[in-house]
Amino acid sequence: MSGSLSRAAAALLRWGRGAGGGGLRGPGVRRAGSGGGGGSSAEQLDALVKKDKVVVFLKGTPEQPQCGFSNAVVQILRLHGVRNYAAYNVLDDPQLRQGIKDYSNWPTIPQVYLNGEFVGGCDILLQMHQNGDLVEELKKLGIRSALLDEKKDQDSK
């Protein structure tokens, strides 16, 4: 990870620990099962990533991420006010963990899907957050970023 990207991720992680002190689970965040018994075929994974507008495969849960990169993804979604998404804990199912890597041809977790399309991992989502692309992608899904409301509030002061 580049120096500035690493610093930004660290800042997000610090922000997340200090903000509100509560759990990360917001209304609408669903802890999804591991994909329905007996392996993770491409068809099963295809159904999972297309089931919801925003789908995240992470280590741990949104309430208790088990790695810094998964935590950063949860925090970025939280910053944008994304509350309604499916989260799959790959630590619960080794077949799901490997299957999603094979499905996306992406070697790392977390993995983020928007409207059934693979976006990337923490580094990509962070970059999209920083350059404003995430606001636009969420808008395409009918999700208004909370950062737009925050900016409007600041502009009116």
Steps between C-alpha positions, in 0.01 A plus 500: 500500500637846416594739778208738456254214453633336815469825698145552373401145596655548845311827544174329404565224749576750778187697408288187516620408848440849634167582339206438720662213684220263401485200276525535128177325424250743361143436404480284192845339522431133469731234616465256221563130525802347338321423178294194570677176581727275308741724314488820306443437133522780247121492470453535876750785515339669203166490683658642818668797331184585306258457790554850644611836362805502727672176600819469703707191567714571804695347782266525796174690509412868460455512877834334564739501204793265548755691291583863440414489131153358570453765767599775255239378247231497769601851609494637145150361446397643835639845408284496188195393699473162327298302751324243285754247381578131523819402681649152474761389753754292308660382826190289565542300180837414341324394178331839475832674570677322214194490278449877498869551418468264205168653393640855486852404401609729785737352759403694811214562742303725547318512169226750414227453238267775384193390307653159436827640363834452671646835605813391684640487848580753768757690294262548207206600719720747690621651174140529375405667828787747474442601138119516520430203274327310780238775535425466128488120506265503797280752321468254208363248751248747635701552819564860603835537674476654846808702408287705262271598788801577718648724230166677456484565877852645496422720200191645671701616804 
